[in-house]
XYZ file of C-alpha atoms in Angstrom:
760
model
C 4.872 111.781 -13.391
C 7.669 111.089 -10.930
C 7.259 108.682 -8.125
C 7.946 111.481 -5.376
C 4.762 113.294 -6.430
C 2.611 110.147 -5.426
C 0.879 111.010 -2.112
C -1.008 108.776 0.340
C 1.762 106.228 0.571
C 3.482 105.107 3.948
C 6.509 106.916 5.227
C 9.604 105.719 3.340
C 7.867 104.196 0.406
C 9.036 106.705 -2.060
C 12.604 106.480 -0.773
C 12.330 102.710 -1.190
C 11.268 102.944 -4.758
C 13.852 105.417 -5.644
C 16.643 103.222 -4.210
C 15.352 100.480 -6.511
C 15.707 102.831 -9.330
C 11.953 103.710 -9.771
C 11.830 107.481 -10.207
C 9.484 107.797 -12.940
C 6.093 106.219 -13.418
C 5.272 104.305 -16.574
C 2.301 105.915 -18.502
C -0.182 103.128 -17.307
C 1.009 103.735 -13.580
C 0.530 107.628 -13.891
C -2.827 107.128 -15.530
C -3.613 104.756 -12.477
C -2.741 107.377 -10.007
C -4.769 110.043 -11.952
C -7.618 107.667 -11.690
C -7.427 107.495 -7.956
C -5.728 104.112 -7.411
C -4.029 105.691 -4.204
C -7.243 107.234 -2.978
C -9.410 104.122 -2.892
C -10.971 104.123 -6.326
C -11.798 101.057 -8.099
C -9.565 100.282 -11.230
C -9.139 97.830 -13.879
C -5.849 97.747 -15.719
C -5.586 95.942 -18.989
C -2.044 96.403 -20.164
C 0.649 94.086 -21.601
C 2.938 91.888 -19.575
C 6.001 93.873 -18.196
C 4.263 97.104 -18.338
C 4.094 97.673 -14.695
C 0.789 96.197 -13.560
C 2.165 94.909 -10.324
C 3.521 98.342 -9.326
C -0.125 99.690 -9.739
C -1.303 97.054 -7.345
C 1.446 97.989 -5.005
C 0.342 101.663 -4.928
C -3.119 100.585 -4.235
C -2.199 98.336 -1.297
C 0.336 100.645 0.270
C -2.112 103.496 0.171
C -4.914 101.218 1.719
C -2.539 100.347 4.545
C -1.757 104.141 5.056
C -5.310 104.715 5.553
C -5.321 101.997 8.278
C -6.634 99.150 6.256
C -5.535 95.619 5.099
C -4.879 94.461 1.528
C -5.433 91.100 -0.193
C -3.603 90.096 -3.425
C -5.408 87.203 -5.198
C -3.423 85.094 -7.786
C -4.373 82.128 -9.851
C -1.525 79.859 -9.064
C 0.241 78.696 -5.743
C 3.679 79.216 -7.415
C 2.705 82.827 -8.381
C 1.631 83.446 -4.618
C 5.038 82.454 -3.300
C 6.686 84.591 -5.932
C 4.399 87.763 -5.302
C 4.864 87.341 -1.415
C 8.578 87.257 -1.894
C 8.470 90.369 -4.064
C 6.436 92.153 -1.424
C 8.958 91.246 1.421
C 10.682 94.507 0.526
C 7.897 96.341 2.349
C 8.776 94.892 5.632
C 11.433 97.680 5.832
C 8.360 99.839 6.196
C 7.008 98.042 8.964
C 4.428 96.398 6.664
C 3.793 92.591 7.321
C 3.192 89.940 4.546
C 1.366 86.670 4.798
C 0.835 83.885 2.143
C -2.197 81.444 2.304
C -2.627 78.820 -0.412
C -3.425 75.460 1.075
C -5.553 73.788 3.824
C -9.047 74.619 2.823
C -10.368 74.022 6.392
C -8.184 76.549 7.975
C -9.797 79.926 9.116
C -6.390 81.700 8.825
C -6.660 83.602 12.025
C -2.937 84.313 12.051
C -3.488 86.355 8.842
C -5.437 88.913 10.916
C -2.046 90.287 11.977
C -0.760 90.664 8.338
C -1.106 93.851 6.411
C -0.842 92.339 2.933
C -2.206 88.692 2.355
C -1.363 86.868 -0.884
C -3.655 83.997 -1.710
C -5.161 81.919 -4.371
C -8.903 82.477 -5.301
C -9.572 78.961 -4.137
C -7.967 79.684 -0.754
C -9.948 83.067 -0.364
C -13.085 81.302 -1.295
C -12.424 78.694 1.543
C -11.464 81.417 3.996
C -14.978 82.985 3.299
C -16.738 79.702 3.746
C -14.896 79.245 6.991
C -15.852 82.709 8.174
C -12.237 84.134 8.602
C -12.711 87.006 10.930
C -10.256 89.355 9.157
C -12.177 89.358 5.842
C -14.411 92.073 7.047
C -11.290 94.252 7.689
C -10.112 94.327 4.041
C -9.972 97.671 2.475
C -8.297 96.677 -0.812
C -8.585 93.626 -2.948
C -6.449 93.075 -5.962
C -7.172 90.439 -8.434
C -4.179 89.499 -10.618
C -4.790 87.901 -13.974
C -8.582 88.704 -13.708
C -9.197 87.553 -17.303
C -8.834 83.989 -15.949
C -12.588 84.553 -15.194
C -12.926 83.007 -18.536
C -11.328 79.630 -17.494
C -13.971 76.951 -17.057
C -11.991 75.325 -14.065
C -10.863 78.307 -11.964
C -13.067 81.167 -13.450
C -16.090 80.536 -11.522
C -14.361 80.488 -8.195
C -12.624 83.887 -8.776
C -15.930 85.404 -9.949
C -18.118 84.178 -7.094
C -15.199 85.192 -4.454
C -15.004 88.730 -5.930
C -18.703 89.057 -5.702
C -18.753 87.847 -2.139
C -15.921 90.087 -1.063
C -17.774 93.176 -2.675
C -20.939 92.258 -0.838
C -19.155 91.585 2.553
C -17.582 95.104 2.274
C -19.295 97.340 -0.098
C -16.590 99.949 0.385
C -13.607 97.694 -0.479
C -11.508 99.014 -3.291
C -11.323 96.689 -6.133
C -8.285 96.632 -8.308
C -8.300 94.048 -11.252
C -5.194 93.350 -13.361
C -5.348 91.864 -16.772
C -3.508 91.064 -19.923
C -4.884 93.090 -22.801
C -8.385 91.700 -23.663
C -11.104 92.439 -26.004
C -13.819 93.418 -23.421
C -11.920 94.920 -20.413
C -14.660 97.537 -20.333
C -17.119 94.858 -19.263
C -15.131 93.840 -16.338
C -14.651 97.444 -15.388
C -18.477 98.005 -15.601
C -18.968 95.034 -13.344
C -16.578 96.330 -10.766
C -17.836 99.813 -10.962
C -14.165 100.671 -11.878
C -12.255 103.115 -14.022
C -10.557 101.498 -16.915
C -6.954 101.742 -18.173
C -6.699 100.031 -21.474
C -3.356 100.263 -23.319
C -0.911 98.511 -25.379
C 1.928 100.572 -24.141
C 5.198 98.518 -23.176
C 8.377 99.992 -21.713
C 10.408 98.352 -24.344
C 9.407 97.452 -27.926
C 7.706 93.918 -28.414
C 8.088 92.940 -32.167
C 6.220 89.862 -33.242
C 6.016 87.812 -36.446
C 6.428 84.602 -38.089
C 9.552 82.701 -39.104
C 9.280 81.134 -42.637
C 11.912 79.932 -44.981
C 15.007 81.822 -44.216
C 13.482 84.990 -42.767
C 11.745 86.467 -39.991
C 8.594 88.198 -41.014
C 7.711 91.037 -38.719
C 4.415 92.613 -37.954
C 5.584 95.892 -39.201
C 6.057 94.299 -42.685
C 9.787 94.230 -42.571
C 11.702 91.054 -42.969
C 15.156 89.918 -41.763
C 17.189 87.277 -43.018
C 17.589 84.313 -40.448
C 18.895 81.152 -42.144
C 18.416 77.611 -41.035
C 21.705 75.684 -41.556
C 21.932 72.131 -42.638
C 20.771 69.631 -40.074
C 19.119 72.440 -38.043
C 15.503 73.208 -37.451
C 13.990 76.781 -37.368
C 13.720 76.695 -33.565
C 17.453 75.862 -33.246
C 18.264 78.570 -35.670
C 16.358 81.205 -33.855
C 17.735 80.008 -30.504
C 21.415 80.111 -31.960
C 20.907 83.645 -33.250
C 19.511 84.873 -29.949
C 22.421 83.375 -27.875
C 24.902 85.072 -30.223
C 23.242 88.300 -29.357
C 23.639 87.545 -25.637
C 19.948 86.887 -25.238
C 17.812 84.055 -23.894
C 14.913 82.170 -25.636
C 11.716 80.599 -24.289
C 10.198 77.903 -26.532
C 6.516 76.994 -26.224
C 5.449 73.602 -27.308
C 2.260 71.577 -26.753
C 3.066 68.541 -24.669
C 5.421 67.598 -21.892
C 7.204 65.015 -24.132
C 7.763 67.690 -26.752
C 9.119 69.975 -24.113
C 11.601 67.359 -23.019
C 12.658 66.407 -26.506
C 13.058 70.156 -27.605
C 15.307 70.801 -24.603
C 17.414 67.860 -25.269
C 17.925 68.736 -28.878
C 18.557 72.344 -28.083
C 21.446 71.296 -25.896
C 23.892 71.219 -28.622
C 23.069 74.571 -29.778
C 23.313 76.152 -26.251
C 26.314 74.368 -24.921
C 28.575 75.650 -27.644
C 27.889 79.213 -26.328
C 28.816 78.619 -22.809
C 31.767 79.815 -21.096
C 33.921 77.666 -18.661
C 32.410 79.569 -15.702
C 28.861 79.009 -16.856
C 29.547 75.331 -17.456
C 30.818 74.929 -13.906
C 27.716 76.692 -12.400
C 25.531 74.693 -14.494
C 27.093 71.521 -13.279
C 26.400 72.570 -9.762
C 22.816 73.259 -10.492
C 22.419 69.880 -12.337
C 23.547 68.129 -9.204
C 21.092 70.067 -7.129
C 18.316 69.070 -9.541
C 19.230 65.356 -9.315
C 19.051 65.569 -5.568
C 15.328 66.718 -5.673
C 13.860 63.502 -7.096
C 15.354 60.055 -7.740
C 13.563 59.784 -11.101
C 14.423 59.594 -14.741
C 12.629 62.875 -15.319
C 14.904 64.589 -12.750
C 17.890 62.923 -14.266
C 16.834 63.970 -17.740
C 16.275 67.627 -16.605
C 19.668 67.659 -14.817
C 21.324 66.484 -18.072
C 19.674 69.227 -20.087
C 20.589 71.820 -17.427
C 24.194 70.763 -17.584
C 24.044 71.963 -21.217
C 22.413 75.262 -20.602
C 18.940 74.135 -21.493
C 15.711 73.106 -19.533
C 12.260 71.757 -19.860
C 9.327 73.093 -17.896
C 5.937 71.396 -17.376
C 3.642 70.391 -14.450
C 5.144 66.833 -14.388
C 8.165 68.425 -12.685
C 8.090 68.982 -8.929
C 7.542 72.458 -7.476
C 11.229 72.391 -6.424
C 12.344 71.559 -9.944
C 10.238 74.332 -11.462
C 11.561 76.816 -8.922
C 15.098 76.106 -9.649
C 14.599 76.257 -13.386
C 12.657 79.699 -13.111
C 15.364 81.327 -10.925
C 18.222 80.081 -13.183
C 16.335 81.255 -16.335
C 15.626 84.754 -14.809
C 19.360 84.909 -13.859
C 20.127 83.860 -17.462
C 22.309 80.851 -16.433
C 19.987 78.696 -18.166
C 19.616 80.254 -21.563
C 16.844 78.424 -23.166
C 13.593 76.854 -21.689
C 11.179 74.603 -23.603
C 7.862 74.779 -21.926
C 4.228 73.934 -21.984
C 1.921 76.901 -21.570
C 2.009 76.558 -17.704
C 4.957 79.020 -17.889
C 2.932 81.753 -19.591
C 0.338 81.876 -16.660
C 1.871 84.969 -14.918
C 5.021 83.433 -13.470
C 7.968 85.978 -14.182
C 10.081 84.448 -16.660
C 10.902 87.026 -19.227
C 13.286 86.260 -22.293
C 14.860 88.151 -25.183
C 12.859 85.919 -27.629
C 9.792 83.821 -27.445
C 9.279 81.030 -29.919
C 5.886 79.527 -30.166
C 6.666 76.318 -32.043
C 3.211 74.624 -31.672
C 0.143 76.770 -32.046
C -2.170 73.608 -31.880
C -2.677 71.157 -28.980
C -4.727 68.061 -28.502
C -8.406 68.663 -27.446
C -10.148 65.458 -26.175
C -13.588 67.119 -26.545
C -13.005 66.953 -30.448
C -10.554 64.153 -30.553
C -7.953 66.132 -32.442
C -5.654 69.143 -32.625
C -7.140 72.586 -31.918
C -5.599 76.146 -32.500
C -4.737 77.801 -29.348
C -6.717 80.980 -28.251
C -5.353 84.244 -29.303
C -5.177 85.415 -25.768
C -3.090 82.561 -24.711
C -0.732 83.171 -27.655
C -0.412 86.765 -26.786
C 0.295 85.770 -23.056
C 3.252 83.748 -24.315
C 4.418 86.549 -26.599
C 4.291 88.915 -23.557
C 7.138 86.916 -21.911
C 9.514 88.528 -24.509
C 11.595 91.480 -23.249
C 12.737 92.433 -19.678
C 12.999 96.193 -19.024
C 16.548 96.986 -17.925
C 17.985 93.931 -19.231
C 16.732 93.585 -22.920
C 16.813 96.340 -25.612
C 13.801 94.751 -27.172
C 11.711 91.726 -27.040
C 10.686 89.593 -29.962
C 8.185 86.713 -30.320
C 7.647 84.440 -33.315
C 5.318 81.634 -34.524
C 6.749 79.103 -37.057
C 5.187 78.568 -40.483
C 5.881 75.510 -42.727
C 4.544 77.111 -45.885
C 3.450 80.294 -47.460
C -0.244 79.643 -46.739
C 0.460 78.990 -43.103
C 2.526 82.223 -42.879
C -0.575 84.094 -44.113
C -2.723 82.133 -41.678
C -0.650 82.865 -38.549
C -0.531 86.549 -39.194
C -4.322 86.636 -39.672
C -5.083 84.262 -36.693
C -2.551 85.680 -34.143
C -0.342 88.535 -35.040
C -3.098 90.842 -36.439
C -5.937 89.565 -34.384
C -7.281 91.025 -31.006
C -7.592 88.672 -28.084
C -10.888 87.006 -27.458
C -13.519 88.654 -25.011
C -13.627 87.172 -21.546
C -16.854 85.207 -20.848
C -18.265 84.079 -17.511
C -18.280 80.379 -17.095
C -20.450 80.371 -14.012
C -23.703 79.193 -15.384
C -22.327 75.586 -15.598
C -23.742 73.047 -13.184
C -20.583 71.819 -11.750
C -19.488 75.380 -10.799
C -23.001 76.326 -9.548
C -23.565 73.415 -7.392
C -20.302 73.958 -5.423
C -20.853 77.778 -5.041
C -24.618 77.517 -4.483
C -23.993 75.179 -1.510
C -21.307 77.310 -0.102
C -23.264 80.465 -0.429
C -26.170 78.981 1.496
C -24.004 77.175 4.001
C -21.978 80.351 4.885
C -25.183 82.208 5.574
C -24.684 84.513 2.733
C -28.317 83.702 1.566
C -31.187 82.071 3.318
C -33.993 82.379 0.651
C -34.396 81.785 -2.990
C -34.764 85.372 -3.805
C -31.757 86.194 -1.788
C -29.850 83.666 -3.780
C -30.943 85.091 -7.161
C -30.203 88.550 -5.746
C -26.665 87.599 -4.917
C -26.053 85.876 -8.361
C -27.273 89.000 -10.074
C -24.124 90.744 -8.731
C -21.804 88.302 -10.563
C -20.006 89.037 -13.764
C -22.248 86.583 -15.572
C -25.325 88.594 -14.665
C -23.652 91.692 -15.876
C -22.943 89.930 -19.170
C -26.069 88.181 -19.881
C -29.678 89.340 -19.509
C -31.194 85.790 -19.760
C -32.238 85.378 -16.070
C -34.575 82.538 -16.753
C -31.729 80.393 -18.161
C -29.754 80.997 -14.947
C -32.812 80.410 -12.833
C -33.566 76.986 -14.499
C -29.956 75.887 -13.793
C -30.128 76.902 -10.147
C -33.386 75.002 -9.743
C -31.757 71.826 -10.941
C -28.684 72.536 -8.708
C -30.882 73.073 -5.652
C -32.874 69.940 -6.321
C -29.535 67.931 -6.586
C -28.277 69.266 -3.360
C -31.494 68.511 -1.624
C -31.844 64.976 -2.945
C -28.291 64.281 -1.604
C -28.993 65.785 1.846
C -26.953 68.824 1.658
C -29.820 71.428 1.902
C -33.285 71.594 3.027
C -35.726 73.949 1.236
C -39.261 75.084 1.546
C -41.150 77.368 -0.848
C -38.868 80.166 -0.102
C -36.206 79.459 2.541
C -32.944 77.426 1.918
C -30.773 76.077 4.725
C -27.667 73.803 4.676
C -27.980 70.696 6.631
C -25.273 69.496 9.094
C -23.752 67.432 6.386
C -24.124 70.377 3.744
C -22.067 72.485 6.216
C -19.381 69.850 6.551
C -19.165 69.423 2.706
C -18.802 73.240 2.229
C -16.351 73.607 5.093
C -14.154 70.692 3.574
C -14.103 72.450 0.087
C -15.490 69.532 -1.670
C -17.412 69.582 -4.805
C -21.040 68.258 -3.587
C -20.760 65.469 -6.306
C -17.499 64.333 -4.930
C -19.073 64.388 -1.460
C -22.076 62.271 -2.702
C -19.744 59.794 -4.430
C -17.674 59.283 -1.182
C -20.605 58.858 0.981
C -22.266 56.276 -1.262
C -19.154 54.427 -1.543
C -18.622 54.462 2.215
C -22.226 53.425 3.039
C -21.732 50.481 0.514
C -18.857 49.165 2.707
C -21.160 48.873 5.823
C -19.227 47.676 8.589
C -17.110 45.242 6.630
C -13.443 45.492 5.864
C -12.249 48.347 3.624
C -8.879 48.328 1.774
C -6.501 51.075 0.825
C -7.066 50.395 -2.901
C -10.831 50.487 -2.471
C -10.526 53.993 -0.770
C -8.003 55.199 -3.312
C -10.193 54.083 -6.121
C -13.366 55.753 -4.476
C -11.740 59.191 -4.109
C -9.961 59.032 -7.590
C -13.292 58.693 -9.269
C -14.667 61.960 -7.882
C -14.690 65.301 -9.907
C -12.139 66.748 -7.590
C -9.615 64.291 -9.008
C -7.936 64.211 -12.385
C -7.560 60.549 -13.285
C -4.743 59.033 -15.403
C -6.028 58.196 -18.799
C -6.024 54.772 -20.454
C -3.357 54.117 -22.903
C -3.260 51.429 -25.605
C -3.561 48.077 -23.932
C -4.812 49.509 -20.570
C -8.402 48.712 -20.871
C -7.778 44.953 -21.069
C -5.113 45.178 -18.231
C -7.317 47.067 -15.943
C -10.470 45.218 -16.762
C -8.624 42.050 -15.485
C -7.452 43.802 -12.402
C -11.153 45.072 -11.786
C -12.361 41.588 -11.767
C -9.374 40.200 -9.630
C -10.019 42.889 -6.846
C -13.734 43.643 -7.456
C -14.560 42.776 -3.814
C -12.270 45.564 -2.570
C -13.954 48.252 -4.686
C -16.647 50.580 -3.156
C -20.101 51.021 -4.789
C -21.487 49.289 -7.889
C -19.375 49.235 -11.056
C -20.946 50.494 -14.283
C -21.809 47.967 -17.072
C -18.961 47.198 -19.420
C -21.563 48.133 -22.098
C -21.651 51.538 -20.952
C -18.224 52.328 -22.395
C -17.734 55.909 -21.260
C -18.707 55.077 -17.689
C -16.758 51.880 -17.519
C -13.572 53.483 -18.960
C -13.797 56.340 -16.433
C -14.064 53.532 -13.695
C -10.948 51.856 -15.076
C -9.195 55.148 -15.374
C -9.804 55.742 -11.579
C -8.636 52.217 -10.929
C -5.448 52.761 -12.723
C -4.886 56.088 -10.661
C -5.751 54.171 -7.517
C -3.106 51.367 -8.431
C -0.526 53.989 -8.999
C -1.397 55.321 -5.425
C -1.236 51.809 -4.038
C 2.232 51.460 -5.598
C 3.383 54.575 -3.962
C 1.971 53.520 -0.499
C 3.580 50.098 -1.044
C 6.995 51.872 -1.300
C 7.697 51.188 -4.946
C 10.473 53.400 -5.996
C 9.355 56.755 -7.397
C 11.326 56.230 -10.719
C 9.548 52.846 -11.180
C 6.117 54.435 -10.895
C 6.903 57.327 -13.234
C 8.238 54.730 -15.824
C 5.257 52.397 -15.282
C 2.409 55.044 -15.627
C 4.205 57.511 -17.931
C 3.825 60.389 -15.516
C 6.426 62.842 -13.927
C 7.420 63.063 -10.320
C 5.267 66.262 -10.060
C 2.211 64.220 -11.104
C 2.904 61.736 -8.210
C 2.983 64.493 -5.632
C -0.034 66.116 -7.057
C -2.099 62.907 -7.008
C -0.793 62.183 -3.524
C -1.644 65.659 -2.224
C -5.023 65.524 -3.679
C -5.774 61.962 -2.443
C -4.517 62.873 1.179
C -7.000 65.808 1.112
C -9.948 63.832 -0.168
C -9.325 60.964 2.324
C -9.188 63.498 5.162
C -12.632 64.669 3.969
C -13.847 61.081 3.722
C -12.625 60.564 7.256
C -14.875 63.595 8.425
C -17.845 62.522 6.385
C -17.499 59.019 7.919
C -17.651 60.488 11.400
C -20.457 62.905 10.466
C -22.386 59.891 9.231
C -21.393 57.646 12.282
C -19.852 55.011 9.974
C -17.213 52.877 11.657
C -14.680 53.250 9.167
C -12.448 56.164 10.219
C -9.531 54.079 11.469
C -9.355 52.436 8.089
C -9.565 55.856 6.208
C -6.999 57.336 8.529
C -4.471 54.626 7.960
C -4.921 54.600 4.245
C -4.554 58.384 4.192
C -1.331 58.292 6.301
C 0.063 55.677 4.162
C -0.396 57.651 0.974
C 0.824 60.871 2.728
C 4.147 59.225 3.441
C 4.333 56.512 0.802
C 4.849 53.637 3.212
C 3.355 50.346 4.287
C 1.546 50.014 7.567
C 4.603 48.946 9.599
C 6.422 52.106 9.025
C 3.802 54.502 9.982
C 5.193 55.082 13.481
C 8.709 55.809 12.224
C 7.643 58.318 9.653
C 6.070 60.393 12.431
C 9.670 61.366 13.482
C 10.770 64.391 11.573
C 13.361 63.949 8.940
C 12.592 60.157 8.554
C 11.029 59.723 5.118
C 9.932 56.522 3.418
C 13.487 55.425 2.415
C 15.065 56.065 5.764
C 12.166 54.441 7.531
C 12.637 51.384 5.445
C 16.356 51.140 6.038
C 15.836 51.626 9.810
C 13.114 49.030 9.832
C 15.323 46.370 8.012
C 17.895 46.987 10.609
C 15.539 46.059 13.390
C 14.656 49.645 14.417
C 10.815 49.513 14.134
C 9.481 52.223 16.581
C 10.493 55.652 17.943
C 11.215 53.765 21.172
C 13.687 51.679 19.438
C 15.443 54.981 18.262
C 15.700 56.005 21.922
C 17.203 52.740 23.181
C 18.790 50.796 20.308
C 22.577 50.565 19.723
C 23.707 53.764 18.027
C 25.989 51.946 15.695
C 23.200 50.072 14.197
C 21.144 53.188 13.645
C 24.219 55.089 12.194
C 24.786 52.128 9.845
C 21.101 51.986 8.779
C 21.544 55.724 7.904
C 24.527 55.170 5.686
C 26.930 56.396 8.268
C 25.661 59.928 7.973
C 26.515 61.359 11.438
C 24.549 64.719 11.119
C 21.518 63.122 9.728
C 21.593 60.364 12.505
C 21.912 62.945 15.216
C 19.244 65.085 14.034
C 16.872 62.148 13.742
C 17.902 60.893 17.331
C 17.221 64.389 18.753
C 13.828 64.345 16.933
C 13.028 61.101 18.612
C 13.877 62.676 22.019
C 16.946 60.336 22.765
C 18.662 61.543 25.779
C 22.058 61.756 24.166
C 21.858 62.118 20.352
C 25.554 62.455 19.815
C 27.284 59.774 17.704
C 30.695 61.146 18.295
C 33.145 58.236 18.238
C 30.446 55.735 17.071
C 31.372 53.508 14.186
C 28.737 52.010 11.817
C 27.853 48.575 12.772
C 29.311 46.811 9.724
C 28.480 43.547 11.333
C 24.707 44.024 11.130
C 24.357 46.280 8.006
C 20.849 47.243 6.981
C 19.597 45.696 3.626
C 19.108 48.925 1.660
C 17.170 47.299 -1.077
C 13.593 46.913 -1.122
C 12.641 43.142 -0.541
C 10.399 41.600 -3.132
C 7.491 41.228 -0.842
C 7.278 45.048 -0.622
C 6.369 45.233 -4.277
C 3.409 42.796 -4.119
C 1.157 45.278 -5.992
C 3.645 45.578 -8.989
C 2.998 44.030 -12.349
C 6.180 42.756 -13.993
C 4.499 42.576 -17.259
C 3.855 46.406 -17.411
C 4.699 47.751 -20.881
C 4.658 51.408 -19.718
C 7.374 53.497 -21.329
C 8.626 56.901 -20.553
C 7.318 58.275 -23.909
C 3.757 57.654 -22.918
C 2.872 61.236 -22.183
C 0.153 62.291 -19.700
C 0.678 65.923 -20.645
C -3.111 66.955 -20.473
C -3.040 66.248 -16.878
C -2.458 69.310 -14.726
C -0.372 71.418 -17.110
C -2.391 74.513 -16.105
C -2.489 73.691 -12.412
């Protein structure tokens, strides 16, 4: 089927596609058109990566807009939201507007009412429904990308409930679900009342197999010699062979530390294949990476990039990850070593994929566990880019002949696992039951059961009594904590329950915060106490305790016990007390950040990456904002202390710099330099000697003028102004600014927090 034969698209859409070289539809895309994707029919497309799933979604959204509607594209990750929104920008030439919504769970997103296509994470869509976003009712097409993530215990329930709510809000909405190839795609199609396209077709061949000895063993039964040279490991041998064929390689490993080590070791293999021009471009990219973050992780990444390799994991900042992904797509960076984060839908194809580690640590069993088949197939699907690669290849690595056979049986010849709903878990249900009642979706027990009967869980399992028993426990918990009131049949959220739902808090987090704030009474409340309170909620991933940490943080616990909010568990309750100490470790990290300890020192001390710091800071800022609203709701006189602690962690500064960091373009380091030069307030920026200010800002004239303009100085120009060398700012942090630090810290960079946020 050629694209010109597709009807119901906006004027100019076919011309746009043809200019991009899209003249013929792939078989799955043609099948989607025949199934009615451009006439409003529901559709589930279960097809391999790189087989044109996104184009199917585009056809659905464009035809919905042509019918006068609005389209919503739901993604699992914030990074993927930005990527898809950028991809859809091309439709602006057709007069179609694009909006992206990923953060601020209290925002109703009224501005999105003016957009034709809205890209958002499932959590953001859920929050928009809770906050009664007015444009939700106008949706005529909802696309759910990576819908198989309904199987994910963390994100799956939110996606499932969100899709069920959207369908109830607008029964006529077109549902389009995109998935990797899964075992029970027909079950999802049945739930969504959708036609199913289930195929293994790919535009270019994907060959998979296992490397063992000196050969590649393919799924076809063929073998190909690929020798491992002396002092070379199998991964390096495959990468070398790939680069010599002008390809790129993506290596999947099981931890951050392994990703960094593998990238470093592959530098020698890759650098020898680089041209002088590529070396120069990589040197410039390395400088850009160093400028993102002043940490050892950033420096190590830049060193790798200069040699044509990179590592990719959740410990990197979003800026780091974006730079790496773009350079890898452009094949400037030739090899990336990554944790499975990179397999989760982000567009990073390569000629070859090497799955070096097919087991990873699972804390629930205290040991290594094989990866799911679906996850391995997702990694393999990164191999091969249409129009760039003649083929794609993906390999696992075997150490012996028995493992060769095991890997073929476990992964190469195996079908992916079925997708199973994770909704019937109490942590998921307490959140979604409260929001469903608070948003007015249901007002009775029977209404609640009726709504939940429309979920994927209910379509999969006939055990209604099991679900009802869990719901009864959840309702009792929500009532006992003051979030709901209930009679024999009616259900209604209290004012506090409405607030908790609007703030997008797990009710258990809200209960923990409320109990902690009430325990403070009207007394003083420290930043550490507040950081510790929010870090021990279910909405925060704590740093885990390493060897020696239990003794260290037990001592800190007793030293600062009076600052901590709420009763500490008994030391004899090992699990509860260890969780308390893990939260204390996380709180100390946040306190160090808010006391202006250098980012590099924090990453070294706690064994984390710069991305972890920013992730924890963002979550803490959100939870403290919620705590501030809860304190106001309960009429507790703590809002000023909470707001100050929140702003300190937001900006990473001590109290005295809070006024300065309110000025745009003044961060924690510039604020400290200005303060040490005697510039302590915005008023000082408007009146102080310009030479002193210029000196404090390292003589950077453009930066100084921009800051003075932002501070509303009458004449921000520093033309002909010389830095005041007689009164230079002390640009180093004075010892008293590090009063929360521990000079006896034994933290090392090799202490890996790899299980934290790798799938965020």
